[in-house]
Structure formats: structure tokens, C-alpha cells
XYZ file of C-alpha atoms in Angstrom:
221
model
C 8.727 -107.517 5.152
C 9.213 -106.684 8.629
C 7.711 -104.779 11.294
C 9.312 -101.917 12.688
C 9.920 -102.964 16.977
C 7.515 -101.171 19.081
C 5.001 -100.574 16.534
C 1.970 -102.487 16.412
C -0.148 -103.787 13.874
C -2.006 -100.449 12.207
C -0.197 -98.197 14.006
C 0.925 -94.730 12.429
C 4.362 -93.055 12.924
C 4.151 -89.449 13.294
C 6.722 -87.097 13.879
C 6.391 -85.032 17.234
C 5.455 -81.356 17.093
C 8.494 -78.314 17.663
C 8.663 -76.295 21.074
C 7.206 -72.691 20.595
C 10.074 -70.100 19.292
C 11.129 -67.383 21.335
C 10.047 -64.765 18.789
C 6.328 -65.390 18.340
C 6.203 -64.892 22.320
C 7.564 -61.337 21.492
C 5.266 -60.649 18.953
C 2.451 -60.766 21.018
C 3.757 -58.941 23.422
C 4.817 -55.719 21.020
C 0.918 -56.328 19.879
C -0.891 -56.003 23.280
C 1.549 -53.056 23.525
C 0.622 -51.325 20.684
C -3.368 -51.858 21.367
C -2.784 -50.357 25.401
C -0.854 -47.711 24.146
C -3.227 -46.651 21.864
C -6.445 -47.016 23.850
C -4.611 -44.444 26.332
C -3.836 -42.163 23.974
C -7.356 -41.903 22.904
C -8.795 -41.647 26.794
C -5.939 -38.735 27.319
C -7.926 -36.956 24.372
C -11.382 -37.032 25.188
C -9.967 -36.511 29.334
C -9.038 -33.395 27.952
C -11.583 -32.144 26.296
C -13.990 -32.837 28.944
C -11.936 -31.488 31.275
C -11.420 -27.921 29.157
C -13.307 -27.882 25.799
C -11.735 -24.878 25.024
C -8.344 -25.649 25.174
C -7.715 -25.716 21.842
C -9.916 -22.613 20.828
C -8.005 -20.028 23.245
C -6.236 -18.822 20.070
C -8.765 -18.787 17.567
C -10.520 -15.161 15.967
C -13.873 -17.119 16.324
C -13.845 -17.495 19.964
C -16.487 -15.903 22.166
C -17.479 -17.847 25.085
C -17.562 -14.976 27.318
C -18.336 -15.591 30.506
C -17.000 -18.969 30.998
C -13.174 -18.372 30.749
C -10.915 -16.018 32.396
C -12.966 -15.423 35.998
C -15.924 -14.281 33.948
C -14.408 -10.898 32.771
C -15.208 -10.455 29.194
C -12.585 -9.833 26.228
C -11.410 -6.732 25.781
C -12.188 -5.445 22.255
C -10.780 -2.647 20.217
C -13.330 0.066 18.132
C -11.373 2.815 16.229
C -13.396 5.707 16.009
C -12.495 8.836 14.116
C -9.127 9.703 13.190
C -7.246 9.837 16.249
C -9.354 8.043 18.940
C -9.437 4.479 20.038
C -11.871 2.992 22.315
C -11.083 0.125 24.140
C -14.159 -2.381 25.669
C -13.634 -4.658 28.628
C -12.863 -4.671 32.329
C -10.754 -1.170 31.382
C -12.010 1.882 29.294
C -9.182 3.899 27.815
C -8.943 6.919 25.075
C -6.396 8.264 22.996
C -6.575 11.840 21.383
C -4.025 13.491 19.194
C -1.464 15.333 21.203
C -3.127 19.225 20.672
C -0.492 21.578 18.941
C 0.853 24.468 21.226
C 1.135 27.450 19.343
C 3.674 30.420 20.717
C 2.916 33.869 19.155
C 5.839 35.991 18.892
C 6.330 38.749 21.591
C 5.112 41.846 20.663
C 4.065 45.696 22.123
C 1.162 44.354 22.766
C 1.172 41.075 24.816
C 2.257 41.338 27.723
C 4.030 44.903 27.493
C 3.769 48.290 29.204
C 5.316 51.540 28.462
C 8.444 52.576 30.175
C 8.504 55.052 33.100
C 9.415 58.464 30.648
C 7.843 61.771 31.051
C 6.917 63.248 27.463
C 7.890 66.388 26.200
C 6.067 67.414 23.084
C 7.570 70.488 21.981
C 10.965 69.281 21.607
C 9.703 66.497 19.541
C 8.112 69.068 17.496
C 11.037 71.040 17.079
C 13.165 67.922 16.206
C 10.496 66.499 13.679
C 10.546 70.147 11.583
C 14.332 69.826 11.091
C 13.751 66.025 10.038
C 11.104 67.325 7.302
C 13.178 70.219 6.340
C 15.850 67.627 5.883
C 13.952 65.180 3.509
C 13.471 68.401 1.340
C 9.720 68.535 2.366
C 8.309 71.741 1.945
C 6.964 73.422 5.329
C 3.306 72.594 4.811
C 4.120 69.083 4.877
C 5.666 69.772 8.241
C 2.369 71.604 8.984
C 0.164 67.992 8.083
C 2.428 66.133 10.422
C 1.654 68.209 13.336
C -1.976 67.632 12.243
C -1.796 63.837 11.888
C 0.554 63.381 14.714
C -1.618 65.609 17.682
C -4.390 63.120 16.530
C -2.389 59.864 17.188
C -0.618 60.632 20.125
C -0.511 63.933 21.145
C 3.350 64.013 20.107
C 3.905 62.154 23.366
C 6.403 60.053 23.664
C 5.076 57.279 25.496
C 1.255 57.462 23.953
C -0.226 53.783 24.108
C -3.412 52.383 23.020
C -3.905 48.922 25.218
C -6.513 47.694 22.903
C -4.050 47.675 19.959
C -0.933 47.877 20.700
C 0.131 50.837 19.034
C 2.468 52.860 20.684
C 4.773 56.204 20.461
C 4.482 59.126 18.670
C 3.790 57.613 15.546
C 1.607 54.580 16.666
C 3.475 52.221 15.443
C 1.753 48.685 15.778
C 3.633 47.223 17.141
C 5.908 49.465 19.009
C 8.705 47.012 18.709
C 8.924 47.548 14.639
C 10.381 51.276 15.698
C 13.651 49.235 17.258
C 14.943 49.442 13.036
C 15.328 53.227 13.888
C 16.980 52.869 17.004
C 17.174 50.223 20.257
C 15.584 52.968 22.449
C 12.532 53.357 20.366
C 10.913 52.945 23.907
C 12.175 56.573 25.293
C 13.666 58.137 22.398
C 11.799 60.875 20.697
C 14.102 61.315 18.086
C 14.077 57.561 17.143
C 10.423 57.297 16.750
C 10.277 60.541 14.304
C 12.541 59.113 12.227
C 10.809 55.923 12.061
C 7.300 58.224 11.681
C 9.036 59.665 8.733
C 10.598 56.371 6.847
C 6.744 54.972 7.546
C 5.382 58.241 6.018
C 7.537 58.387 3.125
C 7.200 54.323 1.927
C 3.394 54.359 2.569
C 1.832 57.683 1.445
C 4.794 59.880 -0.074
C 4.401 62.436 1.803
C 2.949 63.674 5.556
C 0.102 65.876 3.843
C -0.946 62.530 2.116
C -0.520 60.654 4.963
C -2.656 63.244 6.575
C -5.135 62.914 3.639
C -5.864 59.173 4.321
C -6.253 59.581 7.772
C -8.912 62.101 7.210
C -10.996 59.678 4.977
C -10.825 56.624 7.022
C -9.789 57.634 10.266
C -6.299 55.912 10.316
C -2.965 55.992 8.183
């Protein structure tokens, strides 16, 4: 047979090699990419932590390196104590205590009152006070244990006080002020204040002689 031209004796025909393709160039370069990328990401990690090892504790309950974070001023901390009072630790101390209860007593004879400018006149009071017992069908010794009881509380006078009490009037009512159901000028009023005397009287012990009675054994009625 023949020889192929150009070829000599014992020579071998191979076929040439391809030109690199475009996308194994690309390949490589989406590798070193990857691999740069990466080795950044994990310097940008530890950078942080060394710089600030606590940045990712600031929000945890187990935190407590005091001293080292915010300027050196410590965390505040909370202790409850009691029912109503909270202490608070730190750079600031501060206490709260139930709001105390204000208590307004009601206005009486004898807070803050004084008897009215009157002068007293006993005997008419007397005189008034029989017709009042006569009138309640009281027999005239019962009129005769209301003079009794009556010079011992207040002398019949109109405008008797007793400071330490607060009984005032002929009566002694404690407080003065209940006599205003007989009459708005219980202050002044003789009249009013027998008739209140009386109604007293009469609901409590019947009658003046055993109102008179009581007051003998304890030294009040």
C-alpha cells in the first residue's frame, strides 16, 4: 500500500488537542470567589469579637461583667421588699411607699368650734322647761329631777361648754350639733335645747327622775 505524503517511515498521526473553553475559565474564577469571600467572612467574626466580646451578650439574663461596660457604672438591679416598697441598686437609689390614706373626720361641736357670743339666762329656761314637762304629762317631781340633773350639767346655761368633750348647752349634748333636729338655732336657743333635753330624756331613761337616777350612780346620763 501506500504511504500517506509527509509522513515518514514510523511516524504516528495524532490529532491536535482543542483550545480551552470559555466556561472552565469562569469556573475558576466563581471558585477563588467563593474561597475569598469566605475567608473574610470568617476574619469579620473573630475582628469582632476581639474587638467587643460582649457584643453578643448585652441582652442576655446571665450577663455580669460589671465594671467593664457602660463607663464602669454597675447595673442597676431591682429588690422588692415588703408589700409596697421597691428598692432600686445602681448609680441611683429610689423608694416607693404606698400613697398614705387621708382620713377627714366629720365636723363636729368639738373640733374646731366655740360657743356663740349669748348671755344665759337660767330662770327663763327653767320656767320654759316646767311647761315642757307639764306638757309631756310628767308629774311635777319629774320636773323637780330635771332641775337636779340639769344644775349639775350646765348650770341651765345656755351656752355651758366642756372643751375636753365637746358637750355643749343645757343638756350637754355631745355633740352640740345633734340639738340642730330640734331647731337650727340650737346654738342660742333655750327653748330648742329643752326640747331636745326632753326627746333625749324620754328615748333613753323614760323619764327625768330616771335620768336623774343614772346620773347619780355613774356620774353621767
Amino acid at each position: 500500500m501506500g504511504r500517506h505524503a509527509g509522513a515518514g517511515d514510523g511516524d504516528v498521526v495524532r490529532p491536535s488537542a482543542a483550545p480551552p473553553t470559555r466556561t472552565s475559565t469562569r469556573g475558576a474564577v466563581k471558585q477563588a470567589a467563593t474561597v475569598v469571600f469566605a475567608f473574610c467572612a470568617a476574619a469579620s467574626f473573630l475582628l469582632v469579637n476581639i474587638v467587643d466580646p460582649y457584643s453578643g451578650a448585652t441582652a442576655s439574663s446571665n450577663f455580669a461583667a460589671e465594671g467593664q461596660r457602660f463607663g464602669g457604672e454597675k447595673a442597676q438591679s431591682v429588690e422588692a421588699g415588703g408589700d409596697y416598697s421597691i428598692a432600686v441598686g445602681g448609680a441611683e437609689n429610689y423608694v416607693v411607699e404606698k400613697k398614705p390614706v387621708v382620713v377627714i373626720e366629720p365636723a363636729s361641736s368639738g373640733s374646731g368650734w366655740a360657743p356663740p357670743a349669748v348671755t344665759p339666762d337660767p330662770g327663763s329656761a327653767q320656767a320654759y322647761a316646767a311647761g315642757a314637762v307639764a306638757a309631756r304629762g310628767w308629774a311635777s317631781s319629774e320636773f323637780d329631777c330635771l332641775v337636779a340633773l340639769w344644775n349639775k350639767e350646765s348650770g341651765w346655761r345656755v351656752n355651758a361648754y366642756n372643751a375636753s368633750s365637746g358637750a355643749y348647752g343645757i343638756p350637754q349634748a355631745l355633740p352640740g350639733s345633734k340639738m340642730a333636729t330640734a331647731g337650727a338655732d340650737w346654738e342660742t336657743n333655750a327653748a330648742t335645747q329643752v326640747e331636745w333635753g326632753l326627746g333625749y330624756i324620754s328615748g333613753r331613761y323614760g323619764t327625768p327622775c330616771g335620768a336623774w337616777g343614772h346620773s347619780e350612780s355613774v356620774g353621767w346620763y
